[in-house]
Coordinates of C-alpha atoms in Angstrom, one line a residue:
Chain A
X1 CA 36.7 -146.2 69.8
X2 CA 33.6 -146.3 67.3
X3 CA 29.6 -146.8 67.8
X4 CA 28.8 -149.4 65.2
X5 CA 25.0 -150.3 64.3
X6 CA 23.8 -153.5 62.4
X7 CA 20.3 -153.9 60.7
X8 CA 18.7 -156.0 61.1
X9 CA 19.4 -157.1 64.9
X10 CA 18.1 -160.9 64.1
X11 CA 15.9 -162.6 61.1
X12 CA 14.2 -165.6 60.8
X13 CA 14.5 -166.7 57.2
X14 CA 14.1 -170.2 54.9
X15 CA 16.4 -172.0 53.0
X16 CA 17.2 -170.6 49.2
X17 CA 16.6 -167.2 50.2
X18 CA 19.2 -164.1 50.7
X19 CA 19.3 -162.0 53.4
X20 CA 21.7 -158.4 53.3
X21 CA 23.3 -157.4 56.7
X22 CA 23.6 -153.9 57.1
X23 CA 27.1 -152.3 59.4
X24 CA 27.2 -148.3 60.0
X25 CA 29.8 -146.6 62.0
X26 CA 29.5 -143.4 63.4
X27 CA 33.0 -141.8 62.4
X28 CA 35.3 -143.1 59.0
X29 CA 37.5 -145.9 59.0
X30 CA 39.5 -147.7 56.1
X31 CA 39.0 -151.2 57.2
X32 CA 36.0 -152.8 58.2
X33 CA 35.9 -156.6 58.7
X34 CA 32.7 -159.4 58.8
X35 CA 33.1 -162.2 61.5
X36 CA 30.5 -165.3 61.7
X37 CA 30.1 -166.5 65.4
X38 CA 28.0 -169.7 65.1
X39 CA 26.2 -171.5 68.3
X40 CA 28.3 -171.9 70.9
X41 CA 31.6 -171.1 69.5
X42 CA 33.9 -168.4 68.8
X43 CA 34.4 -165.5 66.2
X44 CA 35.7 -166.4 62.6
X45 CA 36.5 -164.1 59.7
X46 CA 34.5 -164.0 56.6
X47 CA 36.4 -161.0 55.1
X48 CA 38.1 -158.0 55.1
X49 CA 35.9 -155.2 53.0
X50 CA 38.2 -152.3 52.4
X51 CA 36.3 -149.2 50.7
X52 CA 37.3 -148.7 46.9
X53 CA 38.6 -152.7 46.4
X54 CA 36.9 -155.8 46.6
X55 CA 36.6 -157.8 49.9
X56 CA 39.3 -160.2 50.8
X57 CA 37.7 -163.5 51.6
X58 CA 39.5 -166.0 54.2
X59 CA 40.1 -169.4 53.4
X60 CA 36.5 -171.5 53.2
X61 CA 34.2 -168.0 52.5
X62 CA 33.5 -167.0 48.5
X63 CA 31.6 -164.1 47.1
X64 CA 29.3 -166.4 45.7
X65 CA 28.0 -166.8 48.9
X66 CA 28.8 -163.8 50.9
X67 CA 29.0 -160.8 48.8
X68 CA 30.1 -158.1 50.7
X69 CA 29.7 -154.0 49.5
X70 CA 31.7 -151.1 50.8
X71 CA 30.6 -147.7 49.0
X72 CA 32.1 -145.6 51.2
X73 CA 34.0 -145.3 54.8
X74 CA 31.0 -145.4 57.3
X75 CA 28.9 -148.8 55.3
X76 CA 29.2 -151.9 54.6
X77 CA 26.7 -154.6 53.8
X78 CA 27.0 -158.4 54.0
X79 CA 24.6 -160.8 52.0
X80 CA 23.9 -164.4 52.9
X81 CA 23.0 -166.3 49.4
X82 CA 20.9 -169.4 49.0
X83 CA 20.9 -169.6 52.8
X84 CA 20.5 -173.4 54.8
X85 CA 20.4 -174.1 58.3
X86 CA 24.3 -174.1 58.4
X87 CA 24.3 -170.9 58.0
X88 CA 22.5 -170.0 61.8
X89 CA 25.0 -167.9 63.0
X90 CA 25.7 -164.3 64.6
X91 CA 27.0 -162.1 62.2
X92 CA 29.3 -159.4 63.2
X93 CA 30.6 -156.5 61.6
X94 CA 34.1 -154.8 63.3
X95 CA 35.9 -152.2 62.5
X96 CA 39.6 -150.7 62.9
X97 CA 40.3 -147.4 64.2
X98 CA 43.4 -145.6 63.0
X99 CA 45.4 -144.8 65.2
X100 CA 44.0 -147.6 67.7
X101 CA 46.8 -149.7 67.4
X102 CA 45.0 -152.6 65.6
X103 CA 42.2 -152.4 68.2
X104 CA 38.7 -154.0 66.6
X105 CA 35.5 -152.7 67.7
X106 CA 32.3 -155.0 67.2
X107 CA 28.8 -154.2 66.0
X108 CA 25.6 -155.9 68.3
X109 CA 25.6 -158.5 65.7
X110 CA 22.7 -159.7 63.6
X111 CA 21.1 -163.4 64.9
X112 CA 20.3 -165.0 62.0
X113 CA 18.5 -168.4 62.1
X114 CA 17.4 -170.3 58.4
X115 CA 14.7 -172.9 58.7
Chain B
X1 CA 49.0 -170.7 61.7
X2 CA 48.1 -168.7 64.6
X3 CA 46.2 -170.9 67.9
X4 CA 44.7 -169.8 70.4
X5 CA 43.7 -171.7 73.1
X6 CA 41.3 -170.6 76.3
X7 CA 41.2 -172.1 79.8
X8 CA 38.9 -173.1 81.7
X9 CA 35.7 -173.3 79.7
X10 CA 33.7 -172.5 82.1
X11 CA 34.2 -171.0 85.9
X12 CA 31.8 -170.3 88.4
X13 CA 32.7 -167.8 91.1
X14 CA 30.8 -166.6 94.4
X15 CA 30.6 -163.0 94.6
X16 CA 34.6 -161.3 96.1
X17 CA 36.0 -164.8 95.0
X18 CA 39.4 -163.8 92.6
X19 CA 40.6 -165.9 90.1
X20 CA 42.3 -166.0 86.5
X21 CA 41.0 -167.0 83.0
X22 CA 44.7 -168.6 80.3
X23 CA 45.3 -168.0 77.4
X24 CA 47.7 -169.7 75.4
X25 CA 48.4 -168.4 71.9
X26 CA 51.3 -169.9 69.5
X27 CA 51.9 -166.7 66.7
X28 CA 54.7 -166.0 64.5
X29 CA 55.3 -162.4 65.8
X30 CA 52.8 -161.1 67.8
X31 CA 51.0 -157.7 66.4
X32 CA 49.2 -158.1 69.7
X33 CA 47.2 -159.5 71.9
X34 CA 43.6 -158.5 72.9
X35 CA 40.9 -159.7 75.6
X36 CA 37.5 -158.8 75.1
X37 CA 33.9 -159.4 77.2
X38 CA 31.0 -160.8 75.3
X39 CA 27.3 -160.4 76.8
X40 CA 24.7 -162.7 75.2
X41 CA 22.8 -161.6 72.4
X42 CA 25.4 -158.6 71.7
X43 CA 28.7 -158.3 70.0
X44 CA 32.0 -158.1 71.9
X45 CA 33.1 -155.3 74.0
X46 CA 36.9 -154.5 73.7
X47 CA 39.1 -154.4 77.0
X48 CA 42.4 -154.6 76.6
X49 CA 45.4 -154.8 73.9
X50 CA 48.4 -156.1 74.8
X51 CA 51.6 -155.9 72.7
X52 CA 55.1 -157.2 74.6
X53 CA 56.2 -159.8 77.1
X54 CA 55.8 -158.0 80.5
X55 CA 53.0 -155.6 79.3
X56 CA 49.9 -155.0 82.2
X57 CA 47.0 -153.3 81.6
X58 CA 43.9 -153.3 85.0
X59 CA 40.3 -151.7 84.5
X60 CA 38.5 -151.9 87.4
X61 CA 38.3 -155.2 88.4
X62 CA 40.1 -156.9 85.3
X63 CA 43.8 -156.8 84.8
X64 CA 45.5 -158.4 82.0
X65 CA 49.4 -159.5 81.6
X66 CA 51.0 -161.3 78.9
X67 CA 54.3 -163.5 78.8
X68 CA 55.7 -165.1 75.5
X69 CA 53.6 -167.8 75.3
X70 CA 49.8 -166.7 77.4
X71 CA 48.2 -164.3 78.8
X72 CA 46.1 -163.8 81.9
X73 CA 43.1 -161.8 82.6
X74 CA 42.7 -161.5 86.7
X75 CA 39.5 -160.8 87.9
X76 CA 39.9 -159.6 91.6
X77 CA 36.8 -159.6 94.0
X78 CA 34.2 -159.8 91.0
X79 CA 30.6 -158.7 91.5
X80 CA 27.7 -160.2 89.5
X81 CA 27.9 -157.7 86.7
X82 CA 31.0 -159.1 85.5
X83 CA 29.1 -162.4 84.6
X84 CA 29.7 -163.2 81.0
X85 CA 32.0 -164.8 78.1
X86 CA 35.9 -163.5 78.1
X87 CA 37.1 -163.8 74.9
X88 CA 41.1 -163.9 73.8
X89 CA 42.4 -163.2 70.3
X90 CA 45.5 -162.6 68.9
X91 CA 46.9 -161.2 65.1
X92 CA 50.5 -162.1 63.8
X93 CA 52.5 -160.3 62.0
X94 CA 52.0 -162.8 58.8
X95 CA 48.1 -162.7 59.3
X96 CA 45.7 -161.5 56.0
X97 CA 45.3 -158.0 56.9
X98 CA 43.0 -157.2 60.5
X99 CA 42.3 -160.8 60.8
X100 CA 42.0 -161.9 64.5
X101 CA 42.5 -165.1 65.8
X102 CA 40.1 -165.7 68.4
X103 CA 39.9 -168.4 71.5
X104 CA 36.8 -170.5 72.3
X105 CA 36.3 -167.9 75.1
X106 CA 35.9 -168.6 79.3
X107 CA 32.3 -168.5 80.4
X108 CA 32.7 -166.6 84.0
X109 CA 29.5 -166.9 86.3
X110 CA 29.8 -164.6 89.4
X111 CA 27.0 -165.6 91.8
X112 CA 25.8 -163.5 95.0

């Protein structure tokens, strides 16, 4: 497994503003992944962030909005640009251990709410 | 593209009173299959991976099978501390690399 920590654990921020999510894990991996959980509903994937490459975005995410970093194999940092309220969500970093079989282990998350 | 689907929503169960959580999931190829427990406030804690029709894995309480087309988590006798969200996901084998596909979750209530 891995011990993942997220800074901040939750911000209150207003609209047009940024905010940068911070993911550290204790041990190296290759992949590290970003997952939005909004209010009462389930994970979805941002992005894959894969160090040395850029991030791979799914299908309705853009860098524009949600530039992602990866300088090396323990960090990874997510920004939220130009943020509205539809953006309130959980954010949650995961990574992939090798040799775990394609087992994901989650971050605490950072609660992020824009008034 | 790869569904999943959880059942029930919600369950409420007195304290020793077993019972089992579906999932349904329709994948082309299954890389596997994973359950996980989600507190509020925090992110989700991994329990099991399954990979193959027939596979069980148990912890504790929990024990998890999968067929072709669901899986199953069991919980037998649960206590109060295993109160919270159970969360199914599942990754193809024509998924964008890592990508899970997870359920709306089963919120499971255990009271005294």
């Amino acid at each position: 497994s891995a011990v993942i920590s997220q800074k901040p654990s939750r911000d209150i921020c207003q609209r047009g503003t940024s905010l940068t999510i911070q993911c550290q894990v204790d041990s190296q991996v290759t992949m590290m992944f970003w997952y939005r959980q909004q209010p009462g509903q389930s994970l979805t994937l941002i992005a894959t962030a894969n160090q040395g490459s850029e991030a791979t975005y799914e299908s309705g995410f853009v860098i524009d909005k949600f530039p992602i970093s990866r300088p090396n194999l323990t960090f990874s940092t997510l920004t939220v640009s130009n943020m509205s309220p539809e953006d309130s969500s959980i954010y949650l970093c995961s990574v992939e251990v090798q040799g775990a079989s394609y087992e994901q282990y989650f971050g605490p998350g950072t609660r992020l709410t824009v008034t | 593209e790869d569904q999943v689907t959880q059942s029930p929503e919600a369950l409420r169960l007195q304290e020793g009173e077993s019972s089992s959580l579906n999932c349904s999931y329709t994948v082309s190829g299954l890389r596997g299959l994973f359950w996980y427990r989600q507190d509020p406030g925090k992110g989700p804690e991994f329990l099991f991976t399954l990979y193959s029709a027939g596979e069980e894995k148990e912890k504790e309480r929990l024990k998890a099978t999968l067929t072709k087309k669901e899986s199953f988590l069991h919980i037998t006798a649960p206590k109060p501390e295993d109160s919270a969200t159970y969360l199914c996901a599942v990754r193809g084998t024509t998924d964008s690399w890592g990508k899970l596909q997870f359920g709306a979750g089963t919120q499971v209530v255990v009271t005294p």
